[in-house]
């Protein structure tokens, strides 16, 4: 049981799909743009799972993000799941690692169906690929 509990505490990718836009500076035409997370191509309606257990800081709609979930994981770590089509959690709710929290979509400023995924540590965005030890399986 202790091994299972430890495995559930490890961060995991919320969906499995190819990375279509990396973390960091990217260009839209000639204009640089800071991408605070990664985009993972998945069809609308794909189950989105919590990276790790925690508490829902916000579940609703935000400009740009569309339908979005923000999770607090403790140790000043947050994760963000955006462009969703359907929420499966509410603000204030506790979630387990791997729990389905939403369905993917194309809400907000999305250019096609995908999950936009961010990880924040200590108030700063970090590269999810580094945080999770490599890209999702289907991107390797």
mmCIF file of C-alpha atoms in Angstrom:
data_model
loop_
_atom_site.group_PDB
_atom_site.id
_atom_site.type_symbol
_atom_site.label_atom_id
_atom_site.label_comp_id
_atom_site.label_asym_id
_atom_site.label_seq_id
_atom_site.Cartn_x
_atom_site.Cartn_y
_atom_site.Cartn_z
ATOM 1 C CA UNK A 1 0.000 0.000 0.000
ATOM 2 C CA UNK A 2 2.877 2.382 0.793
ATOM 3 C CA UNK A 3 4.385 1.766 -2.655
ATOM 4 C CA UNK A 4 1.055 2.539 -4.323
ATOM 5 C CA UNK A 5 0.681 5.752 -2.281
ATOM 6 C CA UNK A 6 4.201 6.817 -3.276
ATOM 7 C CA UNK A 7 3.502 6.110 -6.961
ATOM 8 C CA UNK A 8 0.349 8.250 -6.822
ATOM 9 C CA UNK A 9 2.403 11.140 -5.391
ATOM 10 C CA UNK A 10 4.750 11.205 -8.393
ATOM 11 C CA UNK A 11 3.845 13.812 -11.000
ATOM 12 C CA UNK A 12 2.457 12.428 -14.259
ATOM 13 C CA UNK A 13 1.358 13.781 -17.622
ATOM 14 C CA UNK A 14 -2.338 14.748 -17.664
ATOM 15 C CA UNK A 15 -2.846 13.316 -21.192
ATOM 16 C CA UNK A 16 -0.772 11.283 -23.624
ATOM 17 C CA UNK A 17 -0.262 12.953 -26.984
ATOM 18 C CA UNK A 18 2.373 14.671 -29.085
ATOM 19 C CA UNK A 19 3.788 17.995 -27.884
ATOM 20 C CA UNK A 20 2.867 20.574 -30.521
ATOM 21 C CA UNK A 21 4.200 23.738 -28.881
ATOM 22 C CA UNK A 22 7.088 23.740 -26.386
ATOM 23 C CA UNK A 23 7.687 25.804 -23.246
ATOM 24 C CA UNK A 24 9.494 29.146 -23.605
ATOM 25 C CA UNK A 25 9.865 31.767 -26.310
ATOM 26 C CA UNK A 26 8.148 31.034 -29.612
ATOM 27 C CA UNK A 27 7.428 33.199 -32.618
ATOM 28 C CA UNK A 28 4.068 34.060 -34.117
ATOM 29 C CA UNK A 29 5.219 35.515 -37.396
ATOM 30 C CA UNK A 30 8.041 37.893 -36.467
ATOM 31 C CA UNK A 31 6.677 38.617 -32.984
ATOM 32 C CA UNK A 32 8.207 36.722 -30.025
ATOM 33 C CA UNK A 33 5.735 35.272 -27.541
ATOM 34 C CA UNK A 34 6.441 33.617 -24.176
ATOM 35 C CA UNK A 35 4.644 30.275 -23.915
ATOM 36 C CA UNK A 36 4.249 29.546 -20.194
ATOM 37 C CA UNK A 37 3.493 25.857 -20.706
ATOM 38 C CA UNK A 38 3.280 23.173 -23.367
ATOM 39 C CA UNK A 39 0.537 22.222 -25.807
ATOM 40 C CA UNK A 40 -0.373 18.561 -26.209
ATOM 41 C CA UNK A 41 -2.472 17.546 -29.228
ATOM 42 C CA UNK A 42 -5.456 15.433 -28.180
ATOM 43 C CA UNK A 43 -8.999 15.165 -29.559
ATOM 44 C CA UNK A 44 -11.818 17.150 -27.938
ATOM 45 C CA UNK A 45 -13.264 15.110 -25.068
ATOM 46 C CA UNK A 46 -10.026 13.377 -24.014
ATOM 47 C CA UNK A 47 -9.966 12.784 -20.220
ATOM 48 C CA UNK A 48 -7.515 15.158 -18.477
ATOM 49 C CA UNK A 49 -5.962 13.803 -15.269
ATOM 50 C CA UNK A 50 -4.445 15.651 -12.301
ATOM 51 C CA UNK A 51 -0.646 15.729 -12.499
ATOM 52 C CA UNK A 52 -0.525 15.001 -8.765
ATOM 53 C CA UNK A 53 -2.950 15.146 -5.854
ATOM 54 C CA UNK A 54 -3.943 18.506 -4.430
ATOM 55 C CA UNK A 55 -6.720 21.071 -4.150
ATOM 56 C CA UNK A 56 -8.592 22.895 -6.916
ATOM 57 C CA UNK A 57 -7.608 26.552 -6.597
ATOM 58 C CA UNK A 58 -9.868 27.565 -9.514
ATOM 59 C CA UNK A 59 -12.173 25.798 -11.968
ATOM 60 C CA UNK A 60 -13.983 28.030 -14.437
ATOM 61 C CA UNK A 61 -13.351 30.403 -17.328
ATOM 62 C CA UNK A 62 -10.429 32.817 -17.787
ATOM 63 C CA UNK A 63 -9.530 35.120 -20.685
ATOM 64 C CA UNK A 64 -7.226 33.369 -23.141
ATOM 65 C CA UNK A 65 -7.315 30.059 -21.261
ATOM 66 C CA UNK A 66 -11.012 29.423 -21.874
ATOM 67 C CA UNK A 67 -12.280 26.747 -19.511
ATOM 68 C CA UNK A 68 -9.418 26.068 -17.091
ATOM 69 C CA UNK A 69 -8.466 24.217 -13.896
ATOM 70 C CA UNK A 70 -5.713 25.415 -11.512
ATOM 71 C CA UNK A 71 -4.509 22.841 -8.962
ATOM 72 C CA UNK A 72 -2.393 23.512 -5.841
ATOM 73 C CA UNK A 73 -0.151 20.563 -4.973
ATOM 74 C CA UNK A 74 1.700 21.895 -1.899
ATOM 75 C CA UNK A 75 5.363 22.939 -1.684
ATOM 76 C CA UNK A 76 4.377 26.018 -3.773
ATOM 77 C CA UNK A 77 3.664 23.868 -6.874
ATOM 78 C CA UNK A 78 0.666 24.675 -9.118
ATOM 79 C CA UNK A 79 -0.519 23.042 -12.332
ATOM 80 C CA UNK A 80 -2.789 24.586 -14.971
ATOM 81 C CA UNK A 81 -4.974 22.763 -17.530
ATOM 82 C CA UNK A 82 -6.531 25.000 -20.207
ATOM 83 C CA UNK A 83 -8.756 25.064 -23.330
ATOM 84 C CA UNK A 84 -11.030 22.449 -21.736
ATOM 85 C CA UNK A 85 -14.484 21.432 -22.973
ATOM 86 C CA UNK A 86 -15.910 20.198 -19.667
ATOM 87 C CA UNK A 87 -15.020 20.475 -15.975
ATOM 88 C CA UNK A 88 -15.206 17.453 -13.662
ATOM 89 C CA UNK A 89 -14.124 19.308 -10.478
ATOM 90 C CA UNK A 90 -15.091 22.456 -8.549
ATOM 91 C CA UNK A 91 -13.067 25.174 -6.837
ATOM 92 C CA UNK A 92 -11.991 24.030 -3.362
ATOM 93 C CA UNK A 93 -12.332 20.301 -4.088
ATOM 94 C CA UNK A 94 -9.508 17.882 -3.178
ATOM 95 C CA UNK A 95 -8.262 15.635 -5.993
ATOM 96 C CA UNK A 96 -6.034 12.575 -6.210
ATOM 97 C CA UNK A 97 -3.123 12.211 -8.599
ATOM 98 C CA UNK A 98 -4.398 10.691 -11.850
ATOM 99 C CA UNK A 99 -8.028 11.645 -11.132
ATOM 100 C CA UNK A 100 -10.001 12.868 -14.170
ATOM 101 C CA UNK A 101 -10.505 16.603 -13.582
ATOM 102 C CA UNK A 102 -11.806 17.694 -17.003
ATOM 103 C CA UNK A 103 -12.193 16.860 -20.690
ATOM 104 C CA UNK A 104 -9.939 18.468 -23.285
ATOM 105 C CA UNK A 105 -11.306 20.940 -25.789
ATOM 106 C CA UNK A 106 -10.581 24.075 -27.781
ATOM 107 C CA UNK A 107 -12.033 26.863 -25.621
ATOM 108 C CA UNK A 108 -10.428 30.288 -25.215
ATOM 109 C CA UNK A 109 -7.645 31.304 -27.597
ATOM 110 C CA UNK A 110 -7.036 27.755 -28.846
ATOM 111 C CA UNK A 111 -5.973 27.105 -32.420
ATOM 112 C CA UNK A 112 -7.398 23.611 -32.681
ATOM 113 C CA UNK A 113 -8.044 20.867 -30.147
ATOM 114 C CA UNK A 114 -5.298 20.461 -27.539
ATOM 115 C CA UNK A 115 -4.480 20.682 -23.848
ATOM 116 C CA UNK A 116 -2.402 23.653 -22.707
ATOM 117 C CA UNK A 117 -0.531 22.504 -19.572
ATOM 118 C CA UNK A 118 1.536 24.668 -17.209
ATOM 119 C CA UNK A 119 3.515 23.929 -14.039
ATOM 120 C CA UNK A 120 4.473 26.692 -11.589
ATOM 121 C CA UNK A 121 6.936 26.337 -8.711
ATOM 122 C CA UNK A 122 7.598 29.126 -6.224
ATOM 123 C CA UNK A 123 5.545 31.604 -8.275
ATOM 124 C CA UNK A 124 7.460 30.991 -11.537
ATOM 125 C CA UNK A 125 6.523 28.900 -14.525
ATOM 126 C CA UNK A 126 8.770 25.884 -15.163
ATOM 127 C CA UNK A 127 9.095 23.583 -18.171
ATOM 128 C CA UNK A 128 6.693 20.652 -17.629
ATOM 129 C CA UNK A 129 8.985 18.375 -19.682
ATOM 130 C CA UNK A 130 11.789 18.933 -17.168
ATOM 131 C CA UNK A 131 9.443 18.729 -14.161
ATOM 132 C CA UNK A 132 7.987 15.403 -15.341
ATOM 133 C CA UNK A 133 11.266 13.841 -16.493
ATOM 134 C CA UNK A 134 10.628 13.905 -20.248
ATOM 135 C CA UNK A 135 7.766 14.329 -22.722
ATOM 136 C CA UNK A 136 4.558 12.252 -22.778
ATOM 137 C CA UNK A 137 5.076 8.680 -24.038
ATOM 138 C CA UNK A 138 3.677 9.347 -27.515
ATOM 139 C CA UNK A 139 6.142 12.252 -28.026
ATOM 140 C CA UNK A 140 9.247 10.134 -27.368
#
